mmCIF file of C-alpha atoms in Angstrom:
data_model
loop_
_atom_site.group_PDB
_atom_site.id
_atom_site.type_symbol
_atom_site.label_atom_id
_atom_site.label_comp_id
_atom_site.label_asym_id
_atom_site.label_seq_id
_atom_site.Cartn_x
_atom_site.Cartn_y
_atom_site.Cartn_z
ATOM 1 C CA GLY A 1 8.966 5.897 -14.043
ATOM 2 C CA ASP A 2 9.441 4.383 -10.618
ATOM 3 C CA SER A 3 8.845 0.658 -10.315
ATOM 4 C CA VAL A 4 9.233 -2.298 -7.977
ATOM 5 C CA THR A 5 9.832 -5.870 -9.090
ATOM 6 C CA GLN A 6 9.276 -8.780 -6.737
ATOM 7 C CA MET A 7 10.103 -12.410 -7.224
ATOM 8 C CA GLU A 8 7.166 -14.272 -8.618
ATOM 9 C CA GLY A 9 5.232 -16.539 -6.351
ATOM 10 C CA PRO A 10 3.648 -18.354 -4.886
ATOM 11 C CA VAL A 11 6.273 -19.503 -2.420
ATOM 12 C CA THR A 12 5.601 -22.614 -0.368
ATOM 13 C CA LEU A 13 7.845 -23.533 2.548
ATOM 14 C CA SER A 14 7.839 -25.925 5.447
ATOM 15 C CA GLU A 15 7.736 -24.536 8.950
ATOM 16 C CA GLU A 16 11.173 -23.424 10.232
ATOM 17 C CA ALA A 17 12.558 -23.054 6.709
ATOM 18 C CA PHE A 18 14.562 -20.001 5.622
ATOM 19 C CA LEU A 19 12.696 -17.369 3.637
ATOM 20 C CA THR A 20 13.978 -14.980 1.000
ATOM 21 C CA ILE A 21 11.710 -12.827 -1.141
ATOM 22 C CA ASN A 22 13.613 -10.781 -3.682
ATOM 23 C CA CYS A 23 12.769 -7.161 -4.412
ATOM 24 C CA THR A 24 14.491 -4.747 -6.773
ATOM 25 C CA TYR A 25 13.493 -1.216 -7.608
ATOM 26 C CA THR A 26 13.937 1.566 -10.111
ATOM 27 C CA ALA A 27 13.563 5.129 -8.896
ATOM 28 C CA THR A 28 14.371 8.591 -10.186
ATOM 29 C CA GLY A 29 15.447 9.761 -6.766
ATOM 30 C CA TYR A 30 16.504 8.346 -3.435
ATOM 31 C CA PRO A 31 13.507 6.453 -2.072
ATOM 32 C CA SER A 32 12.542 5.003 1.244
ATOM 33 C CA LEU A 33 11.813 1.288 1.017
ATOM 34 C CA PHE A 34 9.126 -0.742 2.732
ATOM 35 C CA TRP A 35 7.800 -4.257 3.147
ATOM 36 C CA TYR A 36 4.097 -4.650 3.819
ATOM 37 C CA VAL A 37 2.145 -7.789 4.696
ATOM 38 C CA GLN A 38 -1.475 -8.490 3.798
ATOM 39 C CA TYR A 39 -3.426 -11.242 5.502
ATOM 40 C CA PRO A 40 -6.558 -12.616 3.833
ATOM 41 C CA GLY A 41 -9.419 -10.145 3.885
ATOM 42 C CA GLU A 42 -7.364 -7.405 5.488
ATOM 43 C CA GLY A 43 -5.574 -4.230 4.502
ATOM 44 C CA LEU A 44 -1.838 -3.732 4.395
ATOM 45 C CA GLN A 45 0.315 -3.701 7.508
ATOM 46 C CA LEU A 46 3.767 -2.178 7.539
ATOM 47 C CA LEU A 47 6.278 -4.915 8.320
ATOM 48 C CA LEU A 48 9.531 -2.974 8.144
ATOM 49 C CA LYS A 49 11.210 -0.032 6.450
ATOM 50 C CA ALA A 50 14.581 1.491 5.601
ATOM 51 C CA THR A 51 15.196 5.082 4.629
ATOM 52 C CA LYS A 52 18.821 5.187 3.480
ATOM 53 C CA ALA A 53 21.511 3.007 1.989
ATOM 54 C CA ASP A 54 22.796 0.181 4.201
ATOM 55 C CA ASP A 55 19.939 0.642 6.664
ATOM 56 C CA LYS A 56 18.521 -2.633 7.912
ATOM 57 C CA GLY A 57 14.836 -2.776 8.741
ATOM 58 C CA SER A 58 13.679 -5.537 11.062
ATOM 59 C CA ASN A 59 10.486 -6.672 12.746
ATOM 60 C CA LYS A 60 9.057 -9.965 14.011
ATOM 61 C CA GLY A 61 12.131 -11.872 12.847
ATOM 62 C CA PHE A 62 11.983 -10.418 9.328
ATOM 63 C CA GLU A 63 14.879 -8.359 7.998
ATOM 64 C CA ALA A 64 15.707 -6.422 4.855
ATOM 65 C CA THR A 65 18.755 -4.307 3.989
ATOM 66 C CA TYR A 66 18.655 -1.287 1.678
ATOM 67 C CA ARG A 67 21.265 -1.984 -1.001
ATOM 68 C CA LYS A 68 21.716 1.079 -3.181
ATOM 69 C CA GLU A 69 24.434 -0.467 -5.328
ATOM 70 C CA THR A 70 22.157 -3.309 -6.405
ATOM 71 C CA THR A 71 18.884 -1.352 -5.992
ATOM 72 C CA SER A 72 17.522 -4.195 -3.880
ATOM 73 C CA PHE A 73 15.631 -4.711 -0.634
ATOM 74 C CA HIS A 74 15.280 -8.464 -0.200
ATOM 75 C CA LEU A 75 13.134 -9.770 2.649
ATOM 76 C CA GLU A 76 14.516 -12.571 4.812
ATOM 77 C CA LYS A 77 13.472 -14.614 7.805
ATOM 78 C CA GLY A 78 15.496 -17.368 9.361
ATOM 79 C CA SER A 79 12.650 -19.638 10.475
ATOM 80 C CA VAL A 80 9.136 -19.170 9.148
ATOM 81 C CA GLN A 81 5.968 -20.153 10.958
ATOM 82 C CA VAL A 82 2.543 -21.142 9.685
ATOM 83 C CA SER A 83 1.265 -17.780 10.923
ATOM 84 C CA ASP A 84 3.596 -16.013 8.437
ATOM 85 C CA SER A 85 1.411 -17.219 5.558
ATOM 86 C CA ALA A 86 0.289 -14.043 3.786
ATOM 87 C CA VAL A 87 0.971 -11.845 0.777
ATOM 88 C CA TYR A 88 4.102 -9.699 1.031
ATOM 89 C CA PHE A 89 4.517 -6.426 -0.863
ATOM 90 C CA CYS A 90 7.688 -4.480 -1.452
ATOM 91 C CA ALA A 91 7.203 -0.742 -1.949
ATOM 92 C CA LEU A 92 9.136 2.468 -2.442
ATOM 93 C CA SER A 93 8.239 6.029 -1.638
ATOM 94 C CA LEU A 94 9.897 9.195 -2.890
ATOM 95 C CA ASN A 95 7.206 11.494 -1.647
ATOM 96 C CA ALA A 96 5.269 11.306 1.555
ATOM 97 C CA GLY A 97 2.428 8.844 1.288
ATOM 98 C CA LYS A 98 2.757 8.220 -2.445
ATOM 99 C CA SER A 99 4.062 4.706 -2.690
ATOM 100 C CA THR A 100 4.812 2.421 -5.603
ATOM 101 C CA PHE A 101 4.189 -1.252 -4.899
ATOM 102 C CA GLY A 102 5.306 -4.518 -6.399
ATOM 103 C CA ASP A 103 2.738 -7.120 -7.372
ATOM 104 C CA GLY A 104 3.122 -9.096 -4.174
ATOM 105 C CA THR A 105 4.447 -12.534 -3.313
ATOM 106 C CA THR A 106 2.160 -15.105 -1.747
ATOM 107 C CA LEU A 107 3.821 -17.144 0.986
ATOM 108 C CA THR A 108 2.322 -20.381 2.258
ATOM 109 C CA VAL A 109 3.987 -22.117 5.192
ATOM 110 C CA LYS A 110 3.041 -25.728 5.821
ATOM 111 C CA PRO A 111 3.339 -27.425 9.209
ATOM 112 C CA GLU B 1 -5.948 5.624 19.355
ATOM 113 C CA THR B 2 -8.399 4.835 16.573
ATOM 114 C CA GLY B 3 -7.009 3.261 13.427
ATOM 115 C CA VAL B 4 -7.988 3.916 9.846
ATOM 116 C CA THR B 5 -11.534 2.891 9.054
ATOM 117 C CA GLN B 6 -13.288 2.555 5.714
ATOM 118 C CA SER B 7 -16.892 2.189 4.674
ATOM 119 C CA PRO B 8 -18.621 0.334 3.286
ATOM 120 C CA THR B 9 -16.824 -2.993 3.496
ATOM 121 C CA HIS B 10 -18.323 -4.344 0.305
ATOM 122 C CA LEU B 11 -20.261 -2.727 -2.509
ATOM 123 C CA ILE B 12 -21.853 -3.943 -5.715
ATOM 124 C CA LYS B 13 -22.630 -1.438 -8.466
ATOM 125 C CA THR B 14 -23.723 -1.547 -12.063
ATOM 126 C CA ARG B 15 -21.640 -0.245 -14.943
ATOM 127 C CA GLY B 16 -22.293 3.468 -15.487
ATOM 128 C CA GLN B 17 -23.282 4.172 -11.898
ATOM 129 C CA GLN B 18 -21.442 6.386 -9.441
ATOM 130 C CA VAL B 19 -19.952 5.372 -6.094
ATOM 131 C CA THR B 20 -18.609 7.118 -2.999
ATOM 132 C CA LEU B 21 -16.190 5.430 -0.636
ATOM 133 C CA ARG B 22 -15.299 6.838 2.757
ATOM 134 C CA CYS B 23 -12.227 6.828 4.934
ATOM 135 C CA SER B 24 -11.575 8.063 8.460
ATOM 136 C CA SER B 25 -7.911 8.792 9.057
ATOM 137 C CA GLN B 26 -5.972 7.894 12.143
ATOM 138 C CA SER B 27 -5.968 10.410 14.953
ATOM 139 C CA GLY B 28 -3.214 12.995 14.470
ATOM 140 C CA HIS B 29 -2.796 12.351 10.749
ATOM 141 C CA ASN B 30 -3.388 15.064 8.163
ATOM 142 C CA THR B 31 -2.777 13.200 4.907
ATOM 143 C CA VAL B 32 -4.885 10.576 3.160
ATOM 144 C CA SER B 33 -3.828 8.544 0.140
ATOM 145 C CA TRP B 34 -6.092 6.305 -1.917
ATOM 146 C CA TYR B 35 -5.015 3.163 -3.725
ATOM 147 C CA GLN B 36 -6.696 0.723 -6.071
ATOM 148 C CA GLN B 37 -5.721 -2.935 -5.714
ATOM 149 C CA ALA B 38 -6.911 -5.199 -8.488
ATOM 150 C CA LEU B 39 -7.049 -8.910 -7.793
ATOM 151 C CA GLY B 40 -3.581 -10.442 -7.715
ATOM 152 C CA GLN B 41 -1.793 -7.115 -8.065
ATOM 153 C CA GLY B 42 -0.170 -4.550 -5.852
ATOM 154 C CA PRO B 43 -1.919 -1.330 -4.877
ATOM 155 C CA GLN B 44 -1.825 1.482 -7.437
ATOM 156 C CA PHE B 45 -1.681 5.086 -6.211
ATOM 157 C CA ILE B 46 -4.806 7.059 -7.168
ATOM 158 C CA PHE B 47 -4.284 10.392 -5.395
ATOM 159 C CA GLN B 48 -3.424 11.997 -2.110
ATOM 160 C CA TYR B 49 -5.060 14.724 -0.047
ATOM 161 C CA TYR B 50 -3.153 16.960 2.321
ATOM 162 C CA ARG B 51 -5.036 19.464 4.432
ATOM 163 C CA GLU B 52 -8.099 19.342 2.167
ATOM 164 C CA GLU B 53 -6.186 19.854 -1.100
ATOM 165 C CA GLU B 54 -5.223 17.281 -3.721
ATOM 166 C CA ASN B 55 -1.487 16.742 -3.380
ATOM 167 C CA GLY B 56 -0.490 14.443 -6.202
ATOM 168 C CA ARG B 57 -2.277 12.081 -8.532
ATOM 169 C CA GLY B 58 -1.463 8.781 -10.170
ATOM 170 C CA ASN B 59 -2.421 7.608 -13.621
ATOM 171 C CA PHE B 60 -6.184 7.592 -13.124
ATOM 172 C CA PRO B 61 -8.811 9.419 -15.230
ATOM 173 C CA PRO B 62 -10.739 12.469 -13.965
ATOM 174 C CA ARG B 63 -13.807 10.356 -13.193
ATOM 175 C CA PHE B 64 -11.862 9.392 -10.065
ATOM 176 C CA SER B 65 -12.157 12.326 -7.696
ATOM 177 C CA GLY B 66 -11.905 12.948 -4.024
ATOM 178 C CA LEU B 67 -12.429 15.204 -1.074
ATOM 179 C CA GLN B 68 -10.829 15.715 2.280
ATOM 180 C CA PHE B 69 -12.737 17.290 5.130
ATOM 181 C CA PRO B 70 -11.549 19.563 7.989
ATOM 182 C CA ASN B 71 -11.330 16.526 10.286
ATOM 183 C CA TYR B 72 -9.042 14.937 7.644
ATOM 184 C CA SER B 73 -11.468 12.185 6.738
ATOM 185 C CA SER B 74 -11.782 11.613 3.020
ATOM 186 C CA GLU B 75 -14.034 10.433 0.223
ATOM 187 C CA LEU B 76 -13.228 8.765 -3.061
ATOM 188 C CA ASN B 77 -15.804 9.243 -5.806
ATOM 189 C CA VAL B 78 -15.877 7.271 -9.022
ATOM 190 C CA ASN B 79 -18.244 8.277 -11.812
ATOM 191 C CA ALA B 80 -19.359 6.256 -14.833
ATOM 192 C CA LEU B 81 -18.202 2.980 -13.348
ATOM 193 C CA GLU B 82 -16.533 0.477 -15.641
ATOM 194 C CA LEU B 83 -16.076 -3.243 -15.154
ATOM 195 C CA ASP B 84 -12.323 -2.724 -14.693
ATOM 196 C CA ASP B 85 -13.019 -0.554 -11.662
ATOM 197 C CA SER B 86 -13.776 -3.726 -9.721
ATOM 198 C CA ALA B 87 -11.061 -3.834 -7.066
ATOM 199 C CA LEU B 88 -10.175 -3.377 -3.428
ATOM 200 C CA TYR B 89 -9.878 0.321 -2.640
ATOM 201 C CA LEU B 90 -7.463 1.117 0.145
ATOM 202 C CA CYS B 91 -7.142 4.282 2.115
ATOM 203 C CA ALA B 92 -3.947 5.119 3.967
ATOM 204 C CA SER B 93 -3.359 7.930 6.419
ATOM 205 C CA SER B 94 -0.106 9.523 7.457
ATOM 206 C CA PHE B 95 1.311 12.683 8.935
ATOM 207 C CA GLY B 96 2.952 14.793 6.262
ATOM 208 C CA THR B 97 4.221 18.292 5.636
ATOM 209 C CA GLY B 98 2.709 18.996 2.265
ATOM 210 C CA GLY B 99 4.402 16.772 -0.222
ATOM 211 C CA GLY B 100 8.003 17.763 -0.064
ATOM 212 C CA LEU B 101 10.576 15.190 -0.972
ATOM 213 C CA GLY B 102 11.060 12.496 1.586
ATOM 214 C CA GLY B 103 9.287 9.185 1.911
ATOM 215 C CA ASP B 104 9.883 8.469 5.525
ATOM 216 C CA TYR B 105 6.279 8.935 6.423
ATOM 217 C CA GLU B 106 4.680 5.736 7.564
ATOM 218 C CA GLN B 107 1.291 5.025 6.116
ATOM 219 C CA TYR B 108 -1.415 3.246 8.043
ATOM 220 C CA PHE B 109 -3.858 1.371 5.868
ATOM 221 C CA GLY B 110 -7.515 0.724 6.393
ATOM 222 C CA PRO B 111 -9.083 -2.672 5.680
ATOM 223 C CA GLY B 112 -10.357 -1.533 2.301
ATOM 224 C CA THR B 113 -13.635 -1.447 0.421
ATOM 225 C CA ARG B 114 -14.280 -4.257 -2.031
ATOM 226 C CA LEU B 115 -16.066 -2.789 -5.070
ATOM 227 C CA THR B 116 -17.650 -5.087 -7.627
ATOM 228 C CA VAL B 117 -18.971 -3.593 -10.862
ATOM 229 C CA THR B 118 -21.350 -5.770 -12.873
#
């Protein structure tokens, strides 16, 4: 079946450090790919998305490129802030609104 | 524009009881998906409703059921609660065309209902 694998956390970084969170997927078709962020006590917020190979999604300084050849969608940010501390989920969707999520990666940014 | 809302925020039930969770979709959306998020895990797809009909189901037993109303709001019902049903239940709304292939539909999530089964 379809699945998403994220790098295990937690990840702890100092402010202004470079962030990479790895995500790979397995899908029977040609999915759209998403990164969501979840702050404590809140639901999920869409951070960015990409719908076809080589697409780059970007938002709030975060970027991820849809790599079909490596079935990956790694999340990157050049300079993290304390306010970026949250849980990040990689997800795929082959069918409208039916998404498969990874287990999440907890990011803590220290001042 | 009103976002996705869920009620109640928190709920405590006893094993064997039944529970109903509610979700109001975002204005203009016709599709509601429900997810279960156990502690420390990613959300798991339960089922989806499109225009009042179930439109796909994940690996959950029949005691998980749902409804969608003409205004596209939705309910999730769980019968015969088990301890493992303790989780955050998330509702997500989107605008879809009935479940054809294509995952480009953005989902907007509500804040969730925290269910504790004792």
